[in-house]
Structures are given as C-alpha cells and as structure tokens.
PDB file of C-alpha atoms in Angstrom:
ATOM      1  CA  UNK Q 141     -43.496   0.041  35.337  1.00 47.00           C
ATOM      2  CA  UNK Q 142     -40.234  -2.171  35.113  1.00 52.00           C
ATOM      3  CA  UNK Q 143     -37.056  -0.014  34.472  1.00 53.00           C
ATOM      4  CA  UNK Q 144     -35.048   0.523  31.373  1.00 48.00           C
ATOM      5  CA  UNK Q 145     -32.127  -2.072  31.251  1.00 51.00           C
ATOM      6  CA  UNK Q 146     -29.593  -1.609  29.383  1.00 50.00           C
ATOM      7  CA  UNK Q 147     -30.698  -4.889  27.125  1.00 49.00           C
ATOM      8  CA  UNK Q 148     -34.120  -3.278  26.741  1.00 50.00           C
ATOM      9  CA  UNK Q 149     -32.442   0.139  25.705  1.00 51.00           C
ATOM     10  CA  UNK Q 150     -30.072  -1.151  23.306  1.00 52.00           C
ATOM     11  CA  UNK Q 151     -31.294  -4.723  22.182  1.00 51.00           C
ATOM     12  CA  UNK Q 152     -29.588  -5.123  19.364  1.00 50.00           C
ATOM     13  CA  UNK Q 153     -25.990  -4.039  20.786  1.00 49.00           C
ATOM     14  CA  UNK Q 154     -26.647  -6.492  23.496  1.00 45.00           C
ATOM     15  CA  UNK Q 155     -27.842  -9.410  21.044  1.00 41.00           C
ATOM     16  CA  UNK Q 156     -24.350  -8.951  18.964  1.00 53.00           C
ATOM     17  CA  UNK Q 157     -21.044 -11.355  20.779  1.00 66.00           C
ATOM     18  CA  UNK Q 158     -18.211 -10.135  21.510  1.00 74.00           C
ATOM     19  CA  UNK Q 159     -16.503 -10.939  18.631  1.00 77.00           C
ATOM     20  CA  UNK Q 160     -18.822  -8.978  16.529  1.00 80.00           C
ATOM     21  CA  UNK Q 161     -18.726  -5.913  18.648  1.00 80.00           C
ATOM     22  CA  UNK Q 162     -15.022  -5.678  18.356  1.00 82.00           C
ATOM     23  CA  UNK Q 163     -15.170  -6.652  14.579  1.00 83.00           C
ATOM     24  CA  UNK Q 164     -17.884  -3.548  14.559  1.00 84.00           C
ATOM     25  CA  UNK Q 165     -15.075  -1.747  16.352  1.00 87.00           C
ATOM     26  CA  UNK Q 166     -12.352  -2.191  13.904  1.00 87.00           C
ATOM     27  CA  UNK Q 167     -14.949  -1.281  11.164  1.00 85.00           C
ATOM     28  CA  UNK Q 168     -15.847   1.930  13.054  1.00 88.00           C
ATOM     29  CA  UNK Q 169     -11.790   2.806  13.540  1.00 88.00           C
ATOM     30  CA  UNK Q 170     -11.380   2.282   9.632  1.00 84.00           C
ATOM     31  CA  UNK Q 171     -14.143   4.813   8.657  1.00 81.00           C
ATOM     32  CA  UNK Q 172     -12.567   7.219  10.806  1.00 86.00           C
ATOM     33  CA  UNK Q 173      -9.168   6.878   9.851  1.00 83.00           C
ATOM     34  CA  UNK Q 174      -9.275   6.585   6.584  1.00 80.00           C
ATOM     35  CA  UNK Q 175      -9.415  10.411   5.705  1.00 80.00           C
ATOM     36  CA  UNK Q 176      -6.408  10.829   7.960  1.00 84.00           C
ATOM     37  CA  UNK Q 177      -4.288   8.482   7.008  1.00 83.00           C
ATOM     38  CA  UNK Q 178      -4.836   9.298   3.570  1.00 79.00           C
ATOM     39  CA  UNK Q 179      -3.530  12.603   4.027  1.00 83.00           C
ATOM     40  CA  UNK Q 180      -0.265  11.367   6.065  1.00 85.00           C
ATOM     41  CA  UNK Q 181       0.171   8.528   3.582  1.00 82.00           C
ATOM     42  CA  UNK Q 182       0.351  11.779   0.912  1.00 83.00           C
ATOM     43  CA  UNK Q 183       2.439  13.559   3.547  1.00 87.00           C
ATOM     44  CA  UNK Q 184       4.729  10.547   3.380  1.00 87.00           C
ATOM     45  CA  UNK Q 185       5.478  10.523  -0.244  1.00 86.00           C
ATOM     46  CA  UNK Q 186       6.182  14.137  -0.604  1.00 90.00           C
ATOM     47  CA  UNK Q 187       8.523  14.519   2.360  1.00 91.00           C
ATOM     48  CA  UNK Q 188      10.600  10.952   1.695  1.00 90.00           C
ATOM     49  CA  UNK Q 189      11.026  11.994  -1.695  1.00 91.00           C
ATOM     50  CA  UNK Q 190      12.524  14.796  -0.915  1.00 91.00           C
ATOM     51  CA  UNK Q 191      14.453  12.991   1.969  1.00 90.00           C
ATOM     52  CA  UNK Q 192      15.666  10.321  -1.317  1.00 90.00           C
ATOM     53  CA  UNK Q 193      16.275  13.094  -3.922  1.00 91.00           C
ATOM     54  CA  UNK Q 194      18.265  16.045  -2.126  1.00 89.00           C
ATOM     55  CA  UNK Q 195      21.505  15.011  -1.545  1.00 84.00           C
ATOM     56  CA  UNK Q 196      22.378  17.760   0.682  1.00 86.00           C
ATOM     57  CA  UNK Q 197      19.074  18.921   2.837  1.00 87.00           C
ATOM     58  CA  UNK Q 198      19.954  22.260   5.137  1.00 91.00           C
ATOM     59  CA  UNK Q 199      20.277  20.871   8.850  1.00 90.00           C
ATOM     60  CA  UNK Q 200      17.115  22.107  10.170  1.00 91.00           C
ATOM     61  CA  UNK Q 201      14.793  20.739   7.452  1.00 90.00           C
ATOM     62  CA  UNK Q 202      16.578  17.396   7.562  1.00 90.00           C
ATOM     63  CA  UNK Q 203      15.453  17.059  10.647  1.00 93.00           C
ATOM     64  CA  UNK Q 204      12.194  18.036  10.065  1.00 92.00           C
ATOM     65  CA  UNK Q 205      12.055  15.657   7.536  1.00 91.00           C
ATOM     66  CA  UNK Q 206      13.377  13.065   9.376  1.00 91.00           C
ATOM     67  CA  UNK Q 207      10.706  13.701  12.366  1.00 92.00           C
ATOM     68  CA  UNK Q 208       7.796  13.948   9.820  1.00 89.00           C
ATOM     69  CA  UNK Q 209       8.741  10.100   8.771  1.00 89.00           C
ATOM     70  CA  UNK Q 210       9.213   9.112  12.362  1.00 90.00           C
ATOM     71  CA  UNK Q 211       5.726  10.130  13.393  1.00 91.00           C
ATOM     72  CA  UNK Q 212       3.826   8.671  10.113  1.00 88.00           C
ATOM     73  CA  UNK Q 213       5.705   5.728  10.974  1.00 88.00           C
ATOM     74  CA  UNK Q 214       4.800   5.526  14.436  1.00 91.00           C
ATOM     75  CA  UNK Q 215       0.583   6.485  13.322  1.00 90.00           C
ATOM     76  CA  UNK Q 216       0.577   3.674  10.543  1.00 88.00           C
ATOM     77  CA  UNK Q 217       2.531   0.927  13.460  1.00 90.00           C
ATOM     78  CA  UNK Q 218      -0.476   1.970  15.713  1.00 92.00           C
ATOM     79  CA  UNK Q 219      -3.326   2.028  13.580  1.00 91.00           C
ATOM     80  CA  UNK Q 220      -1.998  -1.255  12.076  1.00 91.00           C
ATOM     81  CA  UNK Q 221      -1.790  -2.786  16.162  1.00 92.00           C
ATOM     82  CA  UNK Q 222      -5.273  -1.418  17.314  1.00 92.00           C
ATOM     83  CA  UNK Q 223      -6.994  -2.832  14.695  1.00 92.00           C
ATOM     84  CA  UNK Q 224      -5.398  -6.297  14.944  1.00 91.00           C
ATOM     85  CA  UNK Q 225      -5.879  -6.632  18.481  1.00 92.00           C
ATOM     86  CA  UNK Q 226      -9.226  -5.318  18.649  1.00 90.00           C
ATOM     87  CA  UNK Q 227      -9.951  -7.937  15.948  1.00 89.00           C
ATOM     88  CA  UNK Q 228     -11.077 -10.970  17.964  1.00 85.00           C
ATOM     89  CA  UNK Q 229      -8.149 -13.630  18.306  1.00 81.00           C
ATOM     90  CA  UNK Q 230      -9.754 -16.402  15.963  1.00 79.00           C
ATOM     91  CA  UNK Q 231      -9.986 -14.028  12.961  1.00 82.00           C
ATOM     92  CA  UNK Q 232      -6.300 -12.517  13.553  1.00 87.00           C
ATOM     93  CA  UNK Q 233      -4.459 -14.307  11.275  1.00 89.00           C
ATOM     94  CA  UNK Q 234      -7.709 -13.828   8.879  1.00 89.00           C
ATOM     95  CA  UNK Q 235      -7.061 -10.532   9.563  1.00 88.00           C
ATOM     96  CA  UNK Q 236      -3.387 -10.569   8.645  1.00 89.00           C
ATOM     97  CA  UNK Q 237      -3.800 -12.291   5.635  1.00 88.00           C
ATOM     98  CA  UNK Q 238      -6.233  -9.569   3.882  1.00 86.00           C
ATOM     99  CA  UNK Q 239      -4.412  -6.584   4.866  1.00 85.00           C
ATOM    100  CA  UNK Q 240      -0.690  -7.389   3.582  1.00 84.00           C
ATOM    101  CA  UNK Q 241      -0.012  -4.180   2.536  1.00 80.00           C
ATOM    102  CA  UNK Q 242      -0.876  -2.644   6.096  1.00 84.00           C
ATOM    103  CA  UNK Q 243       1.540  -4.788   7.346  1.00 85.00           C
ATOM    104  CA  UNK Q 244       4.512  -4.558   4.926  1.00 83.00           C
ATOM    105  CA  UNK Q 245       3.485  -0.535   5.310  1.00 81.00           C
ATOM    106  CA  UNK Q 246       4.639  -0.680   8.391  1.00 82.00           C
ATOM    107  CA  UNK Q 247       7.982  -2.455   8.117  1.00 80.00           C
ATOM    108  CA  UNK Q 248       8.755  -0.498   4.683  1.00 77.00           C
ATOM    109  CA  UNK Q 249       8.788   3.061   3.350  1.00 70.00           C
ATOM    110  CA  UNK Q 250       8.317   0.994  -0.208  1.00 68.00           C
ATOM    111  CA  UNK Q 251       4.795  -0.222   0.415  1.00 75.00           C
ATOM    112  CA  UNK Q 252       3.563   3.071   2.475  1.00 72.00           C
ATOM    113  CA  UNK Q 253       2.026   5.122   0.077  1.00 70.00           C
ATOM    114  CA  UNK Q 254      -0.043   1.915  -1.032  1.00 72.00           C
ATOM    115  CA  UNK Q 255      -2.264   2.102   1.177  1.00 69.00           C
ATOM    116  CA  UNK Q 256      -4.247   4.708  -0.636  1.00 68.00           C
ATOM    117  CA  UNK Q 257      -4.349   3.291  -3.262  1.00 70.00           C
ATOM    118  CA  UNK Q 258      -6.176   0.519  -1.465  1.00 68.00           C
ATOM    119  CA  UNK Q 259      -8.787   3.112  -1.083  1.00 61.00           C
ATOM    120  CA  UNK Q 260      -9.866   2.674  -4.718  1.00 58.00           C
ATOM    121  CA  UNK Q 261     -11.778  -0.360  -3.782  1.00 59.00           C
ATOM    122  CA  UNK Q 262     -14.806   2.188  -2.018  1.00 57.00           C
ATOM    123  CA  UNK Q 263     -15.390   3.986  -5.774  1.00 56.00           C
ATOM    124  CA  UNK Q 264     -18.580   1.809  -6.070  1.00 56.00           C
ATOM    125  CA  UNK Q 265     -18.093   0.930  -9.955  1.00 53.00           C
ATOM    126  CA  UNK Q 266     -14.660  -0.397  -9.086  1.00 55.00           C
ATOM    127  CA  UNK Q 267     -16.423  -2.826  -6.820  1.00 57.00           C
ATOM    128  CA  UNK Q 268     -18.922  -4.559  -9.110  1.00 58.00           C
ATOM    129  CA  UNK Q 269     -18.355  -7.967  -9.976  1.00 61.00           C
ATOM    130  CA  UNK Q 270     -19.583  -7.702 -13.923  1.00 59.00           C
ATOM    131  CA  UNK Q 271     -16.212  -8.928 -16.407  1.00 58.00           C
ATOM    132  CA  UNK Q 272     -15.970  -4.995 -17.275  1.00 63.00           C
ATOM    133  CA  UNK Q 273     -15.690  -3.809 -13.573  1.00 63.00           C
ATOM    134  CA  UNK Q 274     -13.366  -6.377 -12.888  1.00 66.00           C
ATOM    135  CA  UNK Q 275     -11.113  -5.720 -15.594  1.00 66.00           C
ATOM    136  CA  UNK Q 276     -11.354  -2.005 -15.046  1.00 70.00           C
ATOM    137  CA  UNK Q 277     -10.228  -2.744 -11.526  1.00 69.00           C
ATOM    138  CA  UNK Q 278      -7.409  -4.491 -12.153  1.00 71.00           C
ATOM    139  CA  UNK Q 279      -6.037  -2.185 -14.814  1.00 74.00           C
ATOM    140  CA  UNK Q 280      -6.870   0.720 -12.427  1.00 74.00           C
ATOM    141  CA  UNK Q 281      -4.698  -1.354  -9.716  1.00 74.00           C
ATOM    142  CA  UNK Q 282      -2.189  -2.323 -11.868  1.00 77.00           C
ATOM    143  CA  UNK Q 283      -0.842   1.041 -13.342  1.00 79.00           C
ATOM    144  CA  UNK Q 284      -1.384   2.582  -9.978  1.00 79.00           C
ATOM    145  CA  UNK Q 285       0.632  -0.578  -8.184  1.00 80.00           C
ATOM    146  CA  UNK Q 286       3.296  -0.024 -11.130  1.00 83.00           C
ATOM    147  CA  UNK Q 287       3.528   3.766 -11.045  1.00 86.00           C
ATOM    148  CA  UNK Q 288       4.093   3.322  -7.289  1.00 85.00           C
ATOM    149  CA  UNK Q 289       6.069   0.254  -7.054  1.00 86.00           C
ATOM    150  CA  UNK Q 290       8.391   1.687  -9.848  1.00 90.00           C
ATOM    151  CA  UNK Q 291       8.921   4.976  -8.406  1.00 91.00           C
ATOM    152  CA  UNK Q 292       9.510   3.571  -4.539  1.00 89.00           C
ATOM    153  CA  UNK Q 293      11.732   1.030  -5.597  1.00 91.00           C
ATOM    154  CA  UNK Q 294      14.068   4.081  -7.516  1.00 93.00           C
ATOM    155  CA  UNK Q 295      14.466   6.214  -4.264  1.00 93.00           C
ATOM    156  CA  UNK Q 296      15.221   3.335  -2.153  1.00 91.00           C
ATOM    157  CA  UNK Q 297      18.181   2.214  -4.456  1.00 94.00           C
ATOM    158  CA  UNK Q 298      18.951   5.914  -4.795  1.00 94.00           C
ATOM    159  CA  UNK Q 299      19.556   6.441  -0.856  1.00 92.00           C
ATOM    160  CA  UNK Q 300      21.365   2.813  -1.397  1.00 92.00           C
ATOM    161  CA  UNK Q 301      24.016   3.200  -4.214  1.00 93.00           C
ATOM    162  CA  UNK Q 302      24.460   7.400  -3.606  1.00 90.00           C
ATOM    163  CA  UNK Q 303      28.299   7.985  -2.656  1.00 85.00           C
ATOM    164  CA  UNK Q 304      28.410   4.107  -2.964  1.00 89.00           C
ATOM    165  CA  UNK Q 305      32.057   3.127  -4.188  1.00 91.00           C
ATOM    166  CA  UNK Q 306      31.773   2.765  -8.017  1.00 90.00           C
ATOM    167  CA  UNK Q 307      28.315   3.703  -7.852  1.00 90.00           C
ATOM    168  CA  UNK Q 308      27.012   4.405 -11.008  1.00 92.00           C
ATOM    169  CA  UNK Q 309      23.317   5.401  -9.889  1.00 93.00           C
ATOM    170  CA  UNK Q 310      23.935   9.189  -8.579  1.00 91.00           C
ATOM    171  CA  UNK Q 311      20.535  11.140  -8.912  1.00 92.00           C
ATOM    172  CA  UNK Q 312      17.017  10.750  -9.042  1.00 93.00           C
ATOM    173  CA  UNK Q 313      17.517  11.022 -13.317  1.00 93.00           C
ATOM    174  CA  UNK Q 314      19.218   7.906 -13.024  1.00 93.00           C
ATOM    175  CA  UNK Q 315      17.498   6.023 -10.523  1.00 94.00           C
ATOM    176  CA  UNK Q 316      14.183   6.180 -12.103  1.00 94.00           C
ATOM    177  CA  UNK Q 317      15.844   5.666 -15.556  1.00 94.00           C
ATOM    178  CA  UNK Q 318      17.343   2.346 -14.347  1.00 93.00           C
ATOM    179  CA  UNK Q 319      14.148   1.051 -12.636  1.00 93.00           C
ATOM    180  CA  UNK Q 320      12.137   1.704 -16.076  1.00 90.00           C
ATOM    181  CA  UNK Q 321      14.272  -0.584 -17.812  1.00 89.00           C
ATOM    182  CA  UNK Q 322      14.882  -3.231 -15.397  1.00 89.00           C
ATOM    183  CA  UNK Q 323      11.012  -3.153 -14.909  1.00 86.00           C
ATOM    184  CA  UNK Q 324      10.399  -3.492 -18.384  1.00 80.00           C
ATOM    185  CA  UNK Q 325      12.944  -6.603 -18.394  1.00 75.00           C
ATOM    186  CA  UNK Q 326      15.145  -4.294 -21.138  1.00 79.00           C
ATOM    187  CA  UNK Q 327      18.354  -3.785 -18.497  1.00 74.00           C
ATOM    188  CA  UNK Q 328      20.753  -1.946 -20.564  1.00 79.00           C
ATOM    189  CA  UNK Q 329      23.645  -2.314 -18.127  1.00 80.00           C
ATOM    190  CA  UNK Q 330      24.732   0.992 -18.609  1.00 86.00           C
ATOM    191  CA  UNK Q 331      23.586   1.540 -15.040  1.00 90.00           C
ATOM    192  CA  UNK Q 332      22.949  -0.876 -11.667  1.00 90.00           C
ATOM    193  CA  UNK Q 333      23.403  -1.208  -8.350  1.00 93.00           C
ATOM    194  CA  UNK Q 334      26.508  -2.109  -6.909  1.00 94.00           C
ATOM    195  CA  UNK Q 335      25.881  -2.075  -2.837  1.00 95.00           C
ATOM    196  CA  UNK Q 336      23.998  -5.285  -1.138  1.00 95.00           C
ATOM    197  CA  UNK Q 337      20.785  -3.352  -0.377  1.00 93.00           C
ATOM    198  CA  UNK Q 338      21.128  -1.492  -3.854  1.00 93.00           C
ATOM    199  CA  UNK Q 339      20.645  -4.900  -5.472  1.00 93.00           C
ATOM    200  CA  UNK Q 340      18.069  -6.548  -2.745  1.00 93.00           C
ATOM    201  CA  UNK Q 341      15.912  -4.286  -4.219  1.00 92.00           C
ATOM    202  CA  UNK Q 342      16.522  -4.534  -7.551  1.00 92.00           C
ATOM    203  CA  UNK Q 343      15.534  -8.424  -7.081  1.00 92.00           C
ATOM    204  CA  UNK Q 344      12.206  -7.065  -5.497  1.00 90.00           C
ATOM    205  CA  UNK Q 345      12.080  -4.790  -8.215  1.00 90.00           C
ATOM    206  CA  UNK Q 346      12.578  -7.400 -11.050  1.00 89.00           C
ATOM    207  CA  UNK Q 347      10.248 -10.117  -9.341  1.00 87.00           C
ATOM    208  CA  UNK Q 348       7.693  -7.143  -9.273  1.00 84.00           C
ATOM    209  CA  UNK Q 349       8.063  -6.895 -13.235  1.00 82.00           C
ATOM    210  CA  UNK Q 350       7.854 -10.542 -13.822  1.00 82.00           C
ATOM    211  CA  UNK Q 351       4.048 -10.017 -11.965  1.00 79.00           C
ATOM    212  CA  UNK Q 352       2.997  -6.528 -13.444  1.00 75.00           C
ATOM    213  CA  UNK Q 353       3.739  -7.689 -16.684  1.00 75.00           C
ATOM    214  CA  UNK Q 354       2.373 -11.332 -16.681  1.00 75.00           C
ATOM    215  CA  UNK Q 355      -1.360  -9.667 -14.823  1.00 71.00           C
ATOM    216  CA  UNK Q 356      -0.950  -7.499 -17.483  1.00 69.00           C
ATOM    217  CA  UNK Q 357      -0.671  -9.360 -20.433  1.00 72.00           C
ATOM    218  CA  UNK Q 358      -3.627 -11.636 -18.917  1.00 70.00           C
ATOM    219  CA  UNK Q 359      -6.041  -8.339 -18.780  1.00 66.00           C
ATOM    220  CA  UNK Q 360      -5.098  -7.908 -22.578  1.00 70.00           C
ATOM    221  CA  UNK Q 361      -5.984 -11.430 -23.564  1.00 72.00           C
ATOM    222  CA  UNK Q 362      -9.283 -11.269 -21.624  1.00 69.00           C
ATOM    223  CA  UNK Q 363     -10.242  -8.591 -23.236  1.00 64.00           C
ATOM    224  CA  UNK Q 364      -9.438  -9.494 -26.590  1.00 69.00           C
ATOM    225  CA  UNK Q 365     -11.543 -12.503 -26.013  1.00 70.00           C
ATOM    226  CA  UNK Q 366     -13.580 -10.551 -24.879  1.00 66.00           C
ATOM    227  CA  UNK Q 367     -14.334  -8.358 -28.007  1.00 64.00           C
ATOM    228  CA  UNK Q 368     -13.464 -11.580 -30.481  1.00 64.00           C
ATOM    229  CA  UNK Q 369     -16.884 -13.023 -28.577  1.00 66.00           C
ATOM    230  CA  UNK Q 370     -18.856 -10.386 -29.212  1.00 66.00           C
ATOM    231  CA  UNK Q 371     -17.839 -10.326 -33.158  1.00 62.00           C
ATOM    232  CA  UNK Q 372     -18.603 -14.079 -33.354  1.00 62.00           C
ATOM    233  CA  UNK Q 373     -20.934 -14.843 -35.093  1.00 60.00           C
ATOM    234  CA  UNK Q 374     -24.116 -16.178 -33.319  1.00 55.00           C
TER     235      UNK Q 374
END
C-alpha cells in the first residue's frame, strides 16, 4: 500500500502556485476581518468625534480617547501591510490600485470610516450588473460617500480653525454648517477657514463637491432616459 503524501492528501492545495495560495490567503484574512474591523471602523467615528467636538475633554478620557485612535490606527496600518505583502509581488501594485481607500485609511482619519461603507458591495442586489442595480449602487455610494465625506471633512477643519486667530469656525454648529454650503458650491462667506490646514481641506472638500455633484447629476440623467425610453413609443 503506498503512503499518503501530502500531494495525494490534499491535491488540489498542492496543484494551486504560490501566487494563488497567498492570493487565497489574503481572501481568507478579509473574511475574517471584516466583522472586526467593521466594528473598530464604528469605534473610530464615535470616539474622534467626540475627540473633534469637545473642546475641553476631562484628562483621563482624553487620553483614553487618544489611545482608542492610536490602536485603530495601528490595526487598520497592519491589516492594510499583511494583506499587501501576502499579495504576491506582481499583483501589488494591482493590489494598491483597487483598494485606495485602505490606503488613504491609513494615512487619514478623513477616509477611515469608509471602509465600511465599502462593505456595501457584499449586499448581493448591490452587486448585479442590470442598469437598475447599477444605478442603485451608485446612489447608495454616493449619499453614503457624501454623508461621510461631508461630515469628516467638518471635524477636521473644526480641530484646524478652533482657537485659530480670527477664526470664525468655533463649534461643531458651525463646522458642519460651513461644509454644507461649500459642498453645495453656495459659500456664503459668512464663515471659512482661516489656518493653512483649515483651508487644505476645504480645497479637498470643494474638489469633493465638484465630483459628488457632477456623478450625481449623471445618475439623474440616466435615469430620466431611462424612464423617457420606456414611454417611447415603440
């Protein structure tokens, strides 16, 4: 009787390359991350808005704040490293180029919380290809991306411009007031940033507009068309 080998006991494991076990690796990591990190990306946006919004946090929970973003910082860095280096080296820049927001996640508080939002893309009808699923899928993305992007983009230029010499952005009211209408391309100019960083993102906040609004005035025409073609007569 000739012995069990390890190729005869797991055939197809040994028939796969190298590159496709560590592929099936990084696909493995994802499923079991993605619960966790979902709750720490949550974790995130609670405790760094109220790290942005309270001016004056007691000592002890400031630092518990403080320590909370440190270490979902340091998870996202890692998850982000392990799967790019487990990903073989001739599909790493692949690699880079579809995850974006990972990677910005990991440089900026801003694009953090995105990353469940990413998670949309599982809900099966949100991953059909039909003109309806697509268009759902973008407007699902889109007002998600905006409510997100909108709402980042005001605590960052709060923690910028607060105690700023002639400041005129002082609380979260006005913050989130101010990034509505720059968003929305209205600017009143009764409030705006006045510090360097204040006003480096409110240029990533207006070049954000220019794209929410343009991807959403092209879902509107589409399905206008849409419902015009249907009505034409045959």
């Amino acid at each position: 009787m000739r012995p069990v080998t390890p190729e005869r006991a797991h055939p197809k494991l040994w028939a796969m390359d190298r590159a496709e076990q560590r592929i099936a690796f990084r696909q493995r990591w994802e499923a079991a991350t993605t619960i966790p990190l979902i709750v720490l990306g949550g974790l995130f946006v609670i405790t760094y808005s109220v790290y942005a919004i309270i001016a004056d946090l007691p000592p002890l929970l400031l630092a518990i704040v403080v320590l909370e973003l440190v270490v979902v910082w340091i998870v996202f860095l890692g998850d982000y490293l392990v799967r790019l280096f487990v990903t073989p080296r001739g599909h790493r820049w692949a690699f880079v180029r579809a995850n974006v927001v990972d990677l910005l996640s990991v440089a900026f508080p801003l694009f953090r919380g995105f990353r469940v939002i990413n998670l949309l893309a599982k809900v099966p009808y949100l991953s059909g290809r039909s003109g309806t699923q697509v268009r759902t899928r973008i407007v699902v993305y889109l007002g998600a991306y905006a409510i997100f992007f909108v709402y980042f983009i005001a605590l960052a230029v709060l923690l910028a411009e607060r105690g700023a010499d002639g400041a005129t952005i002082h609380d979260f009211g006005d913050a989130i007031w101010w990034a509505c209408v720059t968003v929305a391309t209205v600017g009143y100019g009764d409030m705006y940033p006045v510090t360097l960083l204040g006003r480096t993102w409110a240029v990533v906040l207006m070049a954000g507009g220019i794209a929410i609004i343009g991807t959403a005035s092209a879902v509107v025409v589409s399905y206008v068309g849409e419902l015009v073609g249907k009505h034409r007569p045959s």
